[in-house]
Amino acid sequence: MGEEKHTFYRLMSGCMLASVPAEMEQLYETMTYYEEMKDTANLRTMRSVLVSNHCYRNEFQKVDSLMHLLYQDFVFSGDSAGMRWCYSMKATIFRRQGVADSALHYIDKRIAMNTEEQQIRNLLCLKAEYLLDLKRYDEAEDYLDSIQSMAERANDVEYLAYLQERYRRLYHEQYRYDELMRMLHDGRRYMRRSDVAAHNMYRAQLHDLKHQQDSALQYYHLVACSENLFLATEAMYHLSQYYLSIGDAEQSYRYHQDVSGYIGQVFASYGRQARDNAFKELKLTTEIDALKISRQQQVIVIVSLLFVLSLFSACFVLLFQIKKRKEIEARQIQTEQENQLLRQAEELGRLREKANRLREQLIRKMSVFKKLPSLNDELKENDKAIAINESEWREIRMLMDTEYDQFTARLQRLVPQLNVSDLNFCCLLKINVSMHDLANIYCINKASVSRRKQRLKEKIGDDLLHGQTLDDFLQRF
């Protein structure tokens, strides 16, 4: 499949422009293939080919999405050459749509990205053409003059000859026939041999516009003798019309016959070209058919291989199922054992919870804890200070160590920087003494109790707390 698409793309890249809708579909299929393969380089090329095809067919509404994807790709990859191509193509599209202002905007962006003099010269010439489309003749002439100076400094004769065409349009649209005639006369030194016929035809037409009939006839005769069939045919047609207008029917008929003969040659040339194009299309169709046959052969081979592979897969699946059944049975036995262990662990947890509740009830009956309303249901909360002497603190620590597996000793080993006062505070938090009672014990307000808890939390550190609150940490410790 991939080789077929690659081969088709190589075939299409020779002519660039698809001639039938089926070829356009093939181009879109190839682009989809490159998208699936994530082949960015070839995908970018295929999008460029599709843009060229749609522009050739004047299908500008189909170009926008492709151009947007190409531009984003070039910007993301930092491809300045691709961005310049996008600007040039945008300028061309807007010009062909007759939106010269937008075309001028994009050609300015294209010029801003160039540094080479020759490229700048070409772009400025293009900008002059856009200005001519907008009838801004003064600006266009300024650009043409500057381009001519650049070409003369580079001694680029061919470009100077190319520039004459732009001057012709400028002078012709402004009816500046004298300057146009002078420019044609001066431009003879830049002409190539193949340009002589077109040059003489233009001079003949210019003399016609100036009603200089004798000079026009002289140049029409020169063009009629040239090797360019199209221009010679047009010149003979003008001569035939001229002689007919002055009443020379014989001379007019002779040129008319020559025109008919030249037109026959032109049609014959077109016929040869059409046959060549038909042959190329037939050759391309044959090659595509050959690719399809090759693809079918590949499909047959693949189907055969898949059949053999399916037999091996069936045997492998059968063996795998037998092995899997044994594994499932072993896993069921293991799961049953794990469930039994879980049930035992849950029972042990319930026993521990019951022991904890009994321990808390025992603690609540101790004399020192009877002073705390949060641990003694018979007392009501008040704002009186709760005095605990040193011997009572020792009793609290000893009780906590006895009931909670050496709680203070373990906490001291884990956090060596804790002092005796900190350990006492932790003991009270461990047995859920309320904030109100803590404030009365230490003769401070509740905000100060919160700050003390924060300082104690910082001593213990986040590495030990693991995101827990201080109360949760001490309850689980």
Short mmCIF file of C-alpha atoms in Angstrom, two decimals:
data_model
loop_
_atom_site.label_atom_id
_atom_site.label_comp_id
_atom_site.label_asym_id
_atom_site.label_seq_id
_atom_site.Cartn_x
_atom_site.Cartn_y
_atom_site.Cartn_z
CA MET A 1 0.00 0.00 0.00
CA GLY A 2 2.74 2.43 1.01
CA GLU A 3 4.91 1.59 -2.03
CA GLU A 4 1.94 2.14 -4.35
CA LYS A 5 1.29 5.58 -2.90
CA HIS A 6 4.98 6.48 -3.03
CA THR A 7 5.12 5.39 -6.69
CA PHE A 8 1.97 7.31 -7.54
CA TYR A 9 3.38 10.40 -5.89
CA ARG A 10 6.57 10.07 -7.96
CA LEU A 11 4.43 9.84 -11.09
CA MET A 12 2.34 12.86 -10.13
CA SER A 13 5.34 14.94 -9.07
CA GLY A 14 6.53 14.91 -12.68
CA CYS A 15 3.56 16.96 -13.88
CA MET A 16 2.56 18.48 -10.49
CA LEU A 17 -0.97 19.22 -11.72
CA ALA A 18 -3.65 16.50 -11.65
CA SER A 19 -5.68 16.48 -14.84
CA VAL A 20 -8.73 14.48 -13.71
CA PRO A 21 -10.71 14.29 -10.42
CA ALA A 22 -9.53 10.69 -9.87
CA GLU A 23 -5.95 11.92 -9.68
CA MET A 24 -6.96 14.54 -7.12
CA GLU A 25 -8.53 11.77 -5.03
CA GLN A 26 -5.28 9.83 -5.28
CA LEU A 27 -3.37 12.90 -4.08
CA TYR A 28 -5.70 13.25 -1.08
CA GLU A 29 -5.35 9.52 -0.31
CA THR A 30 -1.57 9.87 -0.45
CA MET A 31 -1.74 12.87 1.91
CA THR A 32 -3.91 10.83 4.33
CA TYR A 33 -1.36 8.01 4.16
CA TYR A 34 1.46 10.40 5.11
CA GLU A 35 -0.68 11.76 7.99
CA GLU A 36 -1.15 8.23 9.34
CA MET A 37 2.58 7.50 8.96
CA LYS A 38 3.42 10.87 10.60
CA ASP A 39 5.79 11.56 7.69
CA THR A 40 5.91 15.35 8.10
CA ALA A 41 8.31 16.04 5.25
CA ASN A 42 6.28 14.23 2.57
CA LEU A 43 3.01 15.45 4.14
CA ARG A 44 4.20 19.04 3.75
CA THR A 45 5.15 18.36 0.11
CA MET A 46 1.76 16.78 -0.67
CA ARG A 47 -0.10 19.73 0.83
CA SER A 48 1.98 22.06 -1.35
CA VAL A 49 1.10 19.97 -4.43
CA LEU A 50 -2.61 20.10 -3.55
CA VAL A 51 -2.46 23.87 -3.07
CA SER A 52 -0.88 24.21 -6.54
CA ASN A 53 -3.58 21.96 -8.05
CA HIS A 54 -6.47 23.87 -6.48
CA CYS A 55 -4.96 27.21 -7.54
CA TYR A 56 -4.60 25.90 -11.09
CA ARG A 57 -8.29 24.97 -11.05
CA ASN A 58 -9.28 28.30 -9.40
CA GLU A 59 -10.69 26.35 -6.44
CA PHE A 60 -9.59 28.98 -3.94
CA GLN A 61 -12.10 28.00 -1.24
CA LYS A 62 -10.30 24.65 -0.87
CA VAL A 63 -6.89 26.30 -0.47
CA ASP A 64 -7.47 28.17 2.82
CA SER A 65 -7.40 25.16 5.18
CA LEU A 66 -4.36 23.64 3.46
CA MET A 67 -2.51 26.97 3.50
CA HIS A 68 -3.33 27.43 7.20
CA LEU A 69 -1.93 23.98 8.07
CA LEU A 70 1.18 24.59 5.97
CA TYR A 71 1.79 28.00 7.54
CA GLN A 72 1.42 26.61 11.08
CA ASP A 73 3.80 23.77 10.23
CA PHE A 74 6.41 26.16 8.79
CA VAL A 75 6.12 28.51 11.79
CA PHE A 76 6.40 25.63 14.29
CA SER A 77 9.46 24.17 12.54
CA GLY A 78 11.05 27.59 11.94
CA ASP A 79 11.17 27.00 8.17
CA SER A 80 11.64 30.52 6.79
CA ALA A 81 11.73 29.26 3.19
CA GLY A 82 8.31 27.65 3.69
CA MET A 83 6.90 30.83 5.22
CA ARG A 84 8.17 32.81 2.21
CA TRP A 85 6.45 30.30 -0.09
CA CYS A 86 3.18 30.73 1.85
CA TYR A 87 3.34 34.52 1.52
CA SER A 88 4.05 34.27 -2.22
CA MET A 89 1.20 31.82 -2.77
CA LYS A 90 -1.19 34.00 -0.74
CA ALA A 91 -0.23 37.02 -2.83
CA THR A 92 -0.80 35.05 -6.05
CA ILE A 93 -4.20 33.76 -4.90
CA PHE A 94 -5.47 37.20 -3.90
CA ARG A 95 -4.25 38.68 -7.18
CA ARG A 96 -6.05 36.01 -9.19
CA GLN A 97 -9.18 36.72 -7.15
CA GLY A 98 -8.84 40.42 -7.97
CA VAL A 99 -8.07 41.49 -4.38
CA ALA A 100 -4.97 43.52 -5.18
CA ASP A 101 -4.75 45.23 -1.78
CA SER A 102 -4.44 41.92 0.07
CA ALA A 103 -1.98 40.67 -2.55
CA LEU A 104 0.13 43.77 -1.96
CA HIS A 105 0.04 43.16 1.82
CA TYR A 106 1.43 39.62 1.48
CA ILE A 107 4.06 40.60 -1.08
CA ASP A 108 5.31 43.23 1.41
CA LYS A 109 5.59 40.52 4.08
CA ARG A 110 7.46 38.38 1.56
CA ILE A 111 9.89 41.22 0.76
CA ALA A 112 10.59 41.80 4.46
CA MET A 113 11.92 38.23 4.79
CA ASN A 114 14.51 38.50 1.97
CA THR A 115 18.07 39.77 2.01
CA GLU A 116 19.45 38.72 -1.40
CA GLU A 117 19.40 41.49 -3.97
CA GLN A 118 18.19 39.32 -6.83
CA GLN A 119 15.22 38.00 -4.85
CA ILE A 120 14.36 41.50 -3.63
CA ARG A 121 14.52 42.74 -7.20
CA ASN A 122 12.10 40.03 -8.38
CA LEU A 123 9.71 40.75 -5.53
CA LEU A 124 9.80 44.49 -6.10
CA CYS A 125 8.97 43.86 -9.76
CA LEU A 126 6.02 41.75 -8.66
CA LYS A 127 4.93 44.51 -6.27
CA ALA A 128 5.07 46.98 -9.19
CA GLU A 129 2.65 44.71 -11.09
CA TYR A 130 0.26 44.70 -8.12
CA LEU A 131 0.44 48.49 -7.98
CA LEU A 132 -0.41 48.59 -11.69
CA ASP A 133 -3.46 46.41 -10.91
CA LEU A 134 -4.50 49.09 -8.39
CA LYS A 135 -3.88 51.90 -10.95
CA ARG A 136 -1.23 53.44 -8.67
CA TYR A 137 0.98 54.30 -11.59
CA ASP A 138 3.34 56.77 -9.89
CA GLU A 139 4.34 54.29 -7.20
CA ALA A 140 4.69 51.51 -9.76
CA GLU A 141 6.97 53.66 -11.92
CA ASP A 142 9.16 54.51 -8.92
CA TYR A 143 9.61 50.83 -8.16
CA LEU A 144 10.35 50.01 -11.79
CA ASP A 145 12.98 52.78 -11.95
CA SER A 146 14.70 51.49 -8.81
CA ILE A 147 14.60 47.91 -10.12
CA GLN A 148 16.10 49.05 -13.42
CA SER A 149 18.93 50.78 -11.57
CA MET A 150 19.63 47.58 -9.61
CA ALA A 151 19.64 45.49 -12.82
CA GLU A 152 21.95 47.95 -14.58
CA ARG A 153 24.41 47.85 -11.66
CA ALA A 154 24.38 44.04 -11.86
CA ASN A 155 24.68 44.22 -15.68
CA ASP A 156 21.77 41.78 -15.94
CA VAL A 157 20.74 42.17 -19.59
CA GLU A 158 18.10 39.45 -19.50
CA TYR A 159 16.37 41.04 -16.54
CA LEU A 160 16.42 44.44 -18.23
CA ALA A 161 14.68 42.87 -21.22
CA TYR A 162 12.14 41.28 -18.85
CA LEU A 163 11.58 44.69 -17.22
CA GLN A 164 10.63 46.23 -20.56
CA GLU A 165 7.33 44.33 -20.47
CA ARG A 166 6.36 46.09 -17.23
CA TYR A 167 7.24 49.48 -18.64
CA ARG A 168 5.13 48.72 -21.69
CA ARG A 169 2.11 48.03 -19.56
CA LEU A 170 2.72 51.17 -17.48
CA TYR A 171 3.03 53.49 -20.50
CA HIS A 172 0.22 51.78 -22.41
CA GLU A 173 -2.32 52.11 -19.60
CA GLN A 174 -1.43 55.80 -19.21
CA TYR A 175 -1.55 56.43 -22.99
CA ARG A 176 2.06 57.66 -22.94
CA TYR A 177 2.72 56.42 -26.45
CA ASP A 178 5.73 58.63 -27.17
CA GLU A 179 7.59 57.40 -24.10
CA LEU A 180 6.52 53.87 -24.97
CA MET A 181 7.92 54.22 -28.48
CA ARG A 182 11.19 55.60 -27.11
CA MET A 183 11.41 52.77 -24.60
CA LEU A 184 10.85 50.19 -27.37
CA HIS A 185 13.60 51.79 -29.43
CA ASP A 186 16.05 51.77 -26.49
CA GLY A 187 15.07 48.26 -25.50
CA ARG A 188 16.28 46.68 -28.73
CA ARG A 189 19.73 46.15 -27.23
CA TYR A 190 18.27 43.89 -24.53
CA MET A 191 16.28 41.69 -26.95
CA ARG A 192 16.96 38.08 -27.72
CA ARG A 193 16.41 36.68 -31.17
CA SER A 194 13.23 34.94 -30.07
CA ASP A 195 11.79 38.27 -28.86
CA VAL A 196 12.16 40.12 -32.17
CA ALA A 197 8.76 39.05 -33.58
CA ALA A 198 6.87 40.08 -30.43
CA HIS A 199 8.80 43.37 -30.34
CA ASN A 200 7.90 44.18 -33.94
CA MET A 201 4.25 43.22 -33.36
CA TYR A 202 4.05 45.54 -30.39
CA ARG A 203 5.58 48.39 -32.40
CA ALA A 204 3.10 47.75 -35.22
CA GLN A 205 0.17 47.90 -32.80
CA LEU A 206 1.58 51.05 -31.22
CA HIS A 207 1.83 52.75 -34.64
CA ASP A 208 -1.77 51.67 -35.23
CA LEU A 209 -2.80 53.42 -32.02
CA LYS A 210 -0.96 56.56 -33.15
CA HIS A 211 -2.62 56.28 -36.61
CA GLN A 212 0.78 55.96 -38.31
CA GLN A 213 -0.43 53.48 -40.89
CA ASP A 214 2.70 53.23 -43.03
CA SER A 215 4.94 52.40 -40.10
CA ALA A 216 2.39 49.92 -38.79
CA LEU A 217 2.29 48.13 -42.18
CA GLN A 218 6.08 47.96 -42.26
CA TYR A 219 6.23 46.17 -38.92
CA TYR A 220 3.27 43.92 -39.74
CA HIS A 221 5.16 42.77 -42.85
CA LEU A 222 8.22 42.01 -40.71
CA VAL A 223 6.15 39.96 -38.27
CA ALA A 224 4.36 38.11 -41.08
CA CYS A 225 7.76 36.84 -42.28
CA SER A 226 8.82 35.62 -38.80
CA GLU A 227 8.96 32.00 -37.64
CA ASN A 228 6.43 32.58 -34.87
CA LEU A 229 3.24 31.05 -36.31
CA PHE A 230 0.88 32.75 -33.85
CA LEU A 231 2.26 36.26 -34.36
CA ALA A 232 2.67 35.75 -38.09
CA THR A 233 -0.99 34.68 -38.34
CA GLU A 234 -2.12 37.75 -36.39
CA ALA A 235 0.05 40.06 -38.54
CA MET A 236 -1.35 38.58 -41.77
CA TYR A 237 -4.87 39.05 -40.43
CA HIS A 238 -4.15 42.76 -39.82
CA LEU A 239 -2.65 43.11 -43.32
CA SER A 240 -5.68 41.37 -44.83
CA GLN A 241 -8.03 43.76 -43.03
CA TYR A 242 -5.97 46.77 -44.08
CA TYR A 243 -5.94 45.88 -47.78
CA LEU A 244 -9.64 45.10 -47.63
CA SER A 245 -10.28 48.57 -46.15
CA ILE A 246 -8.42 50.31 -49.00
CA GLY A 247 -10.20 48.23 -51.67
CA ASP A 248 -7.29 45.92 -52.65
CA ALA A 249 -9.32 42.69 -52.62
CA GLU A 250 -6.67 40.59 -54.35
CA GLN A 251 -3.96 41.41 -51.84
CA SER A 252 -6.45 41.01 -48.99
CA TYR A 253 -7.49 37.57 -50.28
CA ARG A 254 -3.86 36.45 -50.59
CA TYR A 255 -3.14 37.34 -46.97
CA HIS A 256 -6.43 35.74 -45.95
CA GLN A 257 -5.33 32.50 -47.58
CA ASP A 258 -2.01 32.67 -45.76
CA VAL A 259 -3.87 33.19 -42.51
CA SER A 260 -5.98 30.07 -43.20
CA GLY A 261 -2.83 28.07 -43.93
CA TYR A 262 -1.11 29.25 -40.74
CA ILE A 263 -4.22 28.50 -38.71
CA GLY A 264 -4.19 24.98 -40.17
CA GLN A 265 -0.58 24.60 -39.03
CA VAL A 266 -1.49 25.89 -35.59
CA PHE A 267 -4.35 23.39 -35.30
CA ALA A 268 -2.05 20.62 -36.50
CA SER A 269 0.44 21.62 -33.82
CA TYR A 270 -2.33 21.58 -31.23
CA GLY A 271 -3.43 18.18 -32.52
CA ARG A 272 0.08 16.79 -32.09
CA GLN A 273 0.25 18.25 -28.61
CA ALA A 274 -3.18 16.79 -27.76
CA ARG A 275 -2.07 13.37 -28.98
CA ASP A 276 1.09 13.63 -26.91
CA ASN A 277 -0.96 14.54 -23.86
CA ALA A 278 -3.36 11.66 -24.52
CA PHE A 279 -0.40 9.29 -24.83
CA LYS A 280 1.04 10.54 -21.54
CA GLU A 281 -2.33 10.10 -19.82
CA LEU A 282 -2.67 6.59 -21.27
CA LYS A 283 0.86 5.77 -20.11
CA LEU A 284 0.09 7.10 -16.65
CA THR A 285 -3.17 5.09 -16.53
CA THR A 286 -1.29 1.95 -17.61
CA GLU A 287 1.29 2.45 -14.91
CA ILE A 288 -1.44 2.97 -12.32
CA ASP A 289 -3.20 -0.21 -13.50
CA ALA A 290 0.11 -2.06 -13.20
CA LEU A 291 0.39 -0.78 -9.67
CA LYS A 292 -3.14 -2.01 -8.91
CA ILE A 293 -2.30 -5.49 -10.29
CA SER A 294 0.86 -5.51 -8.20
CA ARG A 295 -1.21 -4.53 -5.20
CA GLN A 296 -3.66 -7.37 -5.82
CA GLN A 297 -0.78 -9.83 -6.02
CA GLN A 298 0.55 -8.49 -2.75
CA VAL A 299 -2.92 -8.90 -1.21
CA ILE A 300 -3.03 -12.55 -2.32
CA VAL A 301 0.38 -13.21 -0.77
CA ILE A 302 -0.64 -11.43 2.42
CA VAL A 303 -3.91 -13.42 2.64
CA SER A 304 -1.98 -16.68 2.24
CA LEU A 305 0.45 -15.70 4.93
CA LEU A 306 -2.42 -14.68 7.19
CA PHE A 307 -4.08 -18.09 6.69
CA VAL A 308 -0.89 -19.93 7.70
CA LEU A 309 -0.42 -17.53 10.57
CA SER A 310 -4.00 -18.11 11.73
CA LEU A 311 -3.33 -21.88 11.99
CA PHE A 312 -0.30 -21.27 14.19
CA SER A 313 -2.29 -18.70 16.17
CA ALA A 314 -5.11 -21.24 16.79
CA CYS A 315 -2.63 -23.77 18.19
CA PHE A 316 -0.98 -21.11 20.29
CA VAL A 317 -4.35 -19.90 21.63
CA LEU A 318 -5.34 -23.46 22.57
CA LEU A 319 -2.12 -23.98 24.53
CA PHE A 320 -2.44 -20.54 26.07
CA GLN A 321 -6.00 -21.27 27.26
CA ILE A 322 -4.90 -24.51 28.92
CA LYS A 323 -2.07 -22.70 30.67
CA LYS A 324 -4.37 -19.84 31.61
CA ARG A 325 -6.94 -22.24 33.12
CA LYS A 326 -4.26 -23.69 35.38
CA GLU A 327 -3.14 -20.20 36.36
CA ILE A 328 -6.74 -19.21 37.15
CA GLU A 329 -7.15 -22.23 39.43
CA ALA A 330 -3.90 -21.42 41.21
CA ARG A 331 -4.95 -17.78 41.49
CA GLN A 332 -8.32 -18.79 42.98
CA ILE A 333 -6.55 -20.82 45.67
CA GLN A 334 -4.22 -17.91 46.37
CA THR A 335 -7.16 -15.46 46.48
CA GLU A 336 -9.01 -17.66 48.96
CA GLN A 337 -5.93 -17.73 51.20
CA GLU A 338 -5.54 -13.96 50.93
CA ASN A 339 -9.22 -13.46 51.84
CA GLN A 340 -8.76 -15.63 54.89
CA LEU A 341 -5.75 -13.54 55.93
CA LEU A 342 -7.78 -10.35 55.40
CA ARG A 343 -10.58 -11.66 57.57
CA GLN A 344 -8.08 -12.47 60.28
CA ALA A 345 -6.54 -8.99 59.95
CA GLU A 346 -10.01 -7.38 60.22
CA GLU A 347 -10.76 -9.40 63.33
CA LEU A 348 -7.42 -8.34 64.81
CA GLY A 349 -8.23 -4.68 63.96
CA ARG A 350 -11.59 -4.93 65.73
CA LEU A 351 -9.89 -6.40 68.78
CA ARG A 352 -7.36 -3.56 68.78
CA GLU A 353 -10.13 -0.96 68.49
CA LYS A 354 -11.91 -2.58 71.43
CA ALA A 355 -8.67 -2.51 73.43
CA ASN A 356 -8.19 1.18 72.57
CA ARG A 357 -11.71 2.01 73.74
CA LEU A 358 -11.12 0.18 76.99
CA ARG A 359 -7.78 2.00 77.36
CA GLU A 360 -9.44 5.39 76.83
CA GLN A 361 -12.10 4.54 79.42
CA LEU A 362 -9.34 3.65 81.84
CA ILE A 363 -7.50 6.91 81.15
CA ARG A 364 -10.65 8.94 81.72
CA LYS A 365 -10.92 7.44 85.22
CA MET A 366 -7.41 8.59 86.22
CA SER A 367 -7.44 11.45 88.75
CA VAL A 368 -5.38 13.85 86.66
CA PHE A 369 -7.71 13.53 83.66
CA LYS A 370 -10.81 14.22 85.73
CA LYS A 371 -9.79 17.90 85.71
CA LEU A 372 -10.37 18.11 81.94
CA PRO A 373 -13.98 18.77 80.81
CA SER A 374 -13.26 17.28 77.38
CA LEU A 375 -12.47 13.94 79.06
CA ASN A 376 -14.95 14.14 81.94
CA ASP A 377 -18.62 14.27 80.98
CA GLU A 378 -19.53 15.44 84.48
CA LEU A 379 -17.64 18.76 84.06
CA LYS A 380 -18.86 21.69 82.00
CA GLU A 381 -16.53 23.85 79.91
CA ASN A 382 -15.45 27.11 81.59
CA ASP A 383 -12.64 29.64 81.29
CA LYS A 384 -10.92 28.70 84.56
CA ALA A 385 -7.24 27.74 84.44
CA ILE A 386 -6.48 24.03 84.81
CA ALA A 387 -3.39 23.44 86.94
CA ILE A 388 -1.31 20.31 86.32
CA ASN A 389 1.81 19.91 88.48
CA GLU A 390 5.02 18.14 87.57
CA SER A 391 4.11 14.89 89.28
CA GLU A 392 0.83 14.82 87.33
CA TRP A 393 2.74 15.39 84.08
CA ARG A 394 4.98 12.45 84.94
CA GLU A 395 1.89 10.38 85.68
CA ILE A 396 0.47 11.33 82.25
CA ARG A 397 3.70 10.36 80.46
CA MET A 398 3.98 7.08 82.37
CA LEU A 399 0.36 6.25 81.61
CA MET A 400 0.81 7.02 77.91
CA ASP A 401 3.95 4.88 77.77
CA THR A 402 2.19 2.04 79.53
CA GLU A 403 -0.99 2.13 77.45
CA TYR A 404 0.47 3.11 74.07
CA ASP A 405 3.65 1.05 73.82
CA GLN A 406 6.21 3.55 75.12
CA PHE A 407 4.59 6.45 73.22
CA THR A 408 6.86 9.26 74.55
CA ALA A 409 10.06 7.20 74.25
CA ARG A 410 9.31 6.26 70.66
CA LEU A 411 8.37 9.83 69.77
CA GLN A 412 11.56 11.16 71.42
CA ARG A 413 13.70 8.73 69.38
CA LEU A 414 11.92 9.67 66.17
CA VAL A 415 12.13 13.43 66.80
CA PRO A 416 15.13 14.09 69.09
CA GLN A 417 14.59 17.87 69.15
CA LEU A 418 11.35 17.51 71.17
CA ASN A 419 11.63 18.65 74.78
CA VAL A 420 9.60 17.51 77.81
CA SER A 421 7.02 20.27 77.33
CA ASP A 422 6.54 19.19 73.71
CA LEU A 423 6.07 15.58 74.80
CA ASN A 424 3.47 16.62 77.38
CA PHE A 425 1.61 18.58 74.68
CA CYS A 426 1.73 15.56 72.35
CA CYS A 427 0.30 13.34 75.12
CA LEU A 428 -2.69 15.66 75.49
CA LEU A 429 -3.26 15.69 71.72
CA LYS A 430 -2.99 11.90 71.64
CA ILE A 431 -5.96 11.52 74.03
CA ASN A 432 -8.06 14.16 72.20
CA VAL A 433 -7.98 16.97 74.78
CA SER A 434 -10.02 19.86 73.30
CA MET A 435 -8.63 23.23 72.21
CA HIS A 436 -10.58 24.89 75.04
CA ASP A 437 -8.98 22.66 77.70
CA LEU A 438 -5.52 23.13 76.15
CA ALA A 439 -5.98 26.91 76.33
CA ASN A 440 -6.96 26.63 80.04
CA ILE A 441 -4.04 24.29 80.84
CA TYR A 442 -1.43 26.60 79.30
CA CYS A 443 -3.30 29.82 80.20
CA ILE A 444 -3.28 31.05 76.59
CA ASN A 445 -5.94 31.68 73.97
CA LYS A 446 -6.97 29.23 71.27
CA ALA A 447 -4.95 31.08 68.58
CA SER A 448 -1.80 30.59 70.66
CA VAL A 449 -2.64 26.89 70.97
CA SER A 450 -2.89 26.69 67.16
CA ARG A 451 0.48 28.43 66.80
CA ARG A 452 2.03 26.01 69.28
CA LYS A 453 0.66 23.09 67.28
CA GLN A 454 2.14 24.65 64.13
CA ARG A 455 5.59 24.99 65.75
CA LEU A 456 5.41 21.38 66.91
CA LYS A 457 4.44 20.32 63.41
CA GLU A 458 7.48 22.14 61.97
CA LYS A 459 9.75 20.30 64.45
CA ILE A 460 8.39 16.94 63.36
CA GLY A 461 8.71 17.88 59.69
CA ASP A 462 6.75 17.08 56.50
CA ASP A 463 8.94 14.04 55.79
CA LEU A 464 7.43 12.27 58.81
CA LEU A 465 3.93 13.70 58.56
CA HIS A 466 3.46 12.69 54.90
CA GLY A 467 0.69 15.24 54.41
CA GLN A 468 -1.18 14.31 57.61
CA THR A 469 -2.37 16.76 60.23
CA LEU A 470 -0.55 16.77 63.55
CA ASP A 471 -3.59 15.28 65.34
CA ASP A 472 -3.91 12.42 62.81
CA PHE A 473 -0.19 11.69 63.02
CA LEU A 474 -0.22 11.45 66.82
CA GLN A 475 -3.42 9.38 66.84
CA ARG A 476 -1.83 6.78 64.53
CA PHE A 477 1.61 6.87 66.17
#
